[in-house]
């Protein structure tokens, strides 16, 4: 989409308006301001046009799961240090699922991400890898 605009000042908002034609599926957006993009991102879901069907059975549930990274340090400091030493940025301190690092970290909500799925149902799980430097893999238990 490549939208560019002036900076959005603190305490204000900005609405992007754009047309999408001939596409459907799962996209994602992220900030383009240095490494702030490490933690500022989200999903864009484009469903089939009304009256058009999915290329598979219509899902009972449609869920988005976003995988990401977390640094204990300011991401800008991480990239500055990498540039200073001429090496790759430090590995992230944790990986996240929908912004939460999991039940092993006391900063997470009480429950980890659960996507309910019942046997025999068609479910659509849209998985986005928003990690900056890592290939993250996704699997479903049982």
mmCIF file of C-alpha atoms in Angstrom:
data_model
loop_
_atom_site.group_PDB
_atom_site.id
_atom_site.type_symbol
_atom_site.label_atom_id
_atom_site.label_comp_id
_atom_site.label_asym_id
_atom_site.label_seq_id
_atom_site.Cartn_x
_atom_site.Cartn_y
_atom_site.Cartn_z
ATOM 1 C CA UNK A 1 0.000 0.000 0.000
ATOM 2 C CA UNK A 2 2.929 2.292 0.669
ATOM 3 C CA UNK A 3 1.066 5.111 2.394
ATOM 4 C CA UNK A 4 3.304 8.005 3.433
ATOM 5 C CA UNK A 5 2.268 10.986 5.504
ATOM 6 C CA UNK A 6 3.602 13.571 7.894
ATOM 7 C CA UNK A 7 4.229 12.518 11.468
ATOM 8 C CA UNK A 8 1.118 12.118 13.571
ATOM 9 C CA UNK A 9 1.584 14.250 16.668
ATOM 10 C CA UNK A 10 1.026 12.813 20.120
ATOM 11 C CA UNK A 11 -2.589 13.114 21.233
ATOM 12 C CA UNK A 12 -3.915 13.368 17.679
ATOM 13 C CA UNK A 13 -5.189 10.847 15.173
ATOM 14 C CA UNK A 14 -5.124 10.290 11.452
ATOM 15 C CA UNK A 15 -7.402 8.178 9.275
ATOM 16 C CA UNK A 16 -5.999 6.470 6.199
ATOM 17 C CA UNK A 17 -8.516 6.073 3.402
ATOM 18 C CA UNK A 18 -7.597 3.865 0.493
ATOM 19 C CA UNK A 19 -9.295 1.545 -1.972
ATOM 20 C CA UNK A 20 -8.431 -2.086 -2.397
ATOM 21 C CA UNK A 21 -9.790 -3.889 -5.417
ATOM 22 C CA UNK A 22 -9.313 -7.410 -6.656
ATOM 23 C CA UNK A 23 -7.649 -8.640 -3.470
ATOM 24 C CA UNK A 24 -8.710 -10.607 -0.454
ATOM 25 C CA UNK A 25 -6.802 -12.274 2.321
ATOM 26 C CA UNK A 26 -4.588 -11.301 5.211
ATOM 27 C CA UNK A 27 -2.197 -8.371 5.128
ATOM 28 C CA UNK A 28 -0.456 -6.483 7.878
ATOM 29 C CA UNK A 29 0.653 -2.939 8.513
ATOM 30 C CA UNK A 30 3.603 -1.651 10.510
ATOM 31 C CA UNK A 31 5.170 1.655 11.437
ATOM 32 C CA UNK A 32 7.987 2.887 9.220
ATOM 33 C CA UNK A 33 9.737 5.035 11.798
ATOM 34 C CA UNK A 34 13.125 3.433 12.414
ATOM 35 C CA UNK A 35 12.774 0.416 14.668
ATOM 36 C CA UNK A 36 9.486 1.594 16.164
ATOM 37 C CA UNK A 37 8.056 -0.823 13.615
ATOM 38 C CA UNK A 38 9.242 -3.563 15.981
ATOM 39 C CA UNK A 39 6.238 -3.037 18.219
ATOM 40 C CA UNK A 40 3.700 -1.029 16.227
ATOM 41 C CA UNK A 41 1.812 -3.307 13.834
ATOM 42 C CA UNK A 42 -1.535 -4.943 13.198
ATOM 43 C CA UNK A 43 -3.644 -7.026 10.837
ATOM 44 C CA UNK A 44 -5.673 -6.005 7.813
ATOM 45 C CA UNK A 45 -8.245 -8.652 6.889
ATOM 46 C CA UNK A 46 -9.906 -8.371 3.478
ATOM 47 C CA UNK A 47 -12.852 -10.745 3.334
ATOM 48 C CA UNK A 48 -14.412 -11.944 0.081
ATOM 49 C CA UNK A 49 -16.752 -9.453 -1.538
ATOM 50 C CA UNK A 50 -20.365 -9.874 -0.461
ATOM 51 C CA UNK A 51 -21.941 -12.619 -2.555
ATOM 52 C CA UNK A 52 -18.542 -14.226 -3.230
ATOM 53 C CA UNK A 53 -17.529 -17.401 -1.431
ATOM 54 C CA UNK A 54 -14.265 -18.532 0.095
ATOM 55 C CA UNK A 55 -12.277 -21.101 -1.941
ATOM 56 C CA UNK A 56 -13.108 -23.562 0.868
ATOM 57 C CA UNK A 57 -16.030 -24.170 3.216
ATOM 58 C CA UNK A 58 -17.066 -20.955 4.967
ATOM 59 C CA UNK A 59 -15.280 -20.901 8.315
ATOM 60 C CA UNK A 60 -17.290 -20.929 11.521
ATOM 61 C CA UNK A 61 -14.551 -18.859 13.165
ATOM 62 C CA UNK A 62 -12.046 -16.449 11.645
ATOM 63 C CA UNK A 63 -9.116 -15.660 13.964
ATOM 64 C CA UNK A 64 -5.951 -13.597 13.587
ATOM 65 C CA UNK A 65 -2.756 -14.576 15.426
ATOM 66 C CA UNK A 66 0.212 -12.188 15.240
ATOM 67 C CA UNK A 67 3.677 -13.484 16.136
ATOM 68 C CA UNK A 68 6.219 -10.861 17.153
ATOM 69 C CA UNK A 69 9.329 -10.043 19.134
ATOM 70 C CA UNK A 70 9.999 -8.167 22.373
ATOM 71 C CA UNK A 71 13.126 -6.412 23.573
ATOM 72 C CA UNK A 72 13.678 -5.412 27.193
ATOM 73 C CA UNK A 73 15.640 -2.455 25.813
ATOM 74 C CA UNK A 74 14.261 0.339 23.680
ATOM 75 C CA UNK A 75 14.290 -1.007 20.084
ATOM 76 C CA UNK A 76 15.919 2.240 18.942
ATOM 77 C CA UNK A 77 18.798 1.632 21.373
ATOM 78 C CA UNK A 78 19.143 -1.927 20.034
ATOM 79 C CA UNK A 79 19.577 -0.757 16.443
ATOM 80 C CA UNK A 80 21.904 2.097 17.474
ATOM 81 C CA UNK A 81 24.170 -0.385 19.263
ATOM 82 C CA UNK A 82 24.190 -2.666 16.212
ATOM 83 C CA UNK A 83 25.174 0.257 14.005
ATOM 84 C CA UNK A 84 27.866 1.330 16.495
ATOM 85 C CA UNK A 85 29.560 -2.080 16.541
ATOM 86 C CA UNK A 86 28.839 -2.870 12.885
ATOM 87 C CA UNK A 87 27.068 -6.128 13.661
ATOM 88 C CA UNK A 88 23.600 -7.568 13.629
ATOM 89 C CA UNK A 89 21.051 -6.308 16.166
ATOM 90 C CA UNK A 90 20.739 -8.215 19.425
ATOM 91 C CA UNK A 91 18.274 -11.065 19.436
ATOM 92 C CA UNK A 92 14.941 -10.208 20.979
ATOM 93 C CA UNK A 93 14.421 -11.076 24.645
ATOM 94 C CA UNK A 94 11.113 -12.830 24.000
ATOM 95 C CA UNK A 95 8.749 -13.834 21.249
ATOM 96 C CA UNK A 96 5.137 -12.763 21.473
ATOM 97 C CA UNK A 97 1.754 -14.071 20.418
ATOM 98 C CA UNK A 98 -0.765 -11.253 20.032
ATOM 99 C CA UNK A 99 1.568 -8.968 22.005
ATOM 100 C CA UNK A 100 1.913 -11.282 25.014
ATOM 101 C CA UNK A 101 5.183 -13.114 25.760
ATOM 102 C CA UNK A 102 3.386 -16.100 27.259
ATOM 103 C CA UNK A 103 2.445 -17.512 30.626
ATOM 104 C CA UNK A 104 6.069 -17.793 31.784
ATOM 105 C CA UNK A 105 6.333 -13.998 32.034
ATOM 106 C CA UNK A 106 4.548 -12.096 34.813
ATOM 107 C CA UNK A 107 3.819 -9.158 32.478
ATOM 108 C CA UNK A 108 1.371 -11.252 30.434
ATOM 109 C CA UNK A 109 -2.330 -11.457 30.987
ATOM 110 C CA UNK A 110 -3.461 -14.456 33.015
ATOM 111 C CA UNK A 111 -4.200 -16.561 29.954
ATOM 112 C CA UNK A 112 -2.185 -17.230 26.857
ATOM 113 C CA UNK A 113 -3.741 -17.018 23.407
ATOM 114 C CA UNK A 114 -6.381 -19.688 22.892
ATOM 115 C CA UNK A 115 -8.185 -20.131 19.588
ATOM 116 C CA UNK A 116 -11.210 -22.389 20.192
ATOM 117 C CA UNK A 117 -11.645 -25.097 17.571
ATOM 118 C CA UNK A 118 -14.282 -27.814 17.633
ATOM 119 C CA UNK A 119 -13.877 -31.100 15.801
ATOM 120 C CA UNK A 120 -15.499 -31.157 12.380
ATOM 121 C CA UNK A 121 -15.677 -27.374 12.016
ATOM 122 C CA UNK A 122 -13.893 -25.289 9.429
ATOM 123 C CA UNK A 123 -11.834 -22.585 11.128
ATOM 124 C CA UNK A 124 -9.672 -19.963 9.468
ATOM 125 C CA UNK A 125 -6.576 -18.970 11.442
ATOM 126 C CA UNK A 126 -4.697 -16.079 9.848
ATOM 127 C CA UNK A 127 -1.091 -16.175 11.104
ATOM 128 C CA UNK A 128 1.142 -13.123 10.660
ATOM 129 C CA UNK A 129 4.879 -13.165 11.381
ATOM 130 C CA UNK A 130 5.570 -9.571 12.428
ATOM 131 C CA UNK A 131 9.030 -10.417 13.792
ATOM 132 C CA UNK A 132 11.795 -8.223 12.425
ATOM 133 C CA UNK A 133 14.724 -10.591 12.281
ATOM 134 C CA UNK A 134 13.429 -14.080 12.933
ATOM 135 C CA UNK A 135 11.551 -16.762 11.101
ATOM 136 C CA UNK A 136 8.906 -17.909 13.540
ATOM 137 C CA UNK A 137 7.042 -21.153 13.126
ATOM 138 C CA UNK A 138 3.478 -21.938 14.125
ATOM 139 C CA UNK A 139 1.877 -25.255 14.994
ATOM 140 C CA UNK A 140 -1.347 -26.437 16.567
ATOM 141 C CA UNK A 141 -1.295 -28.824 19.514
ATOM 142 C CA UNK A 142 -3.147 -32.144 19.282
#
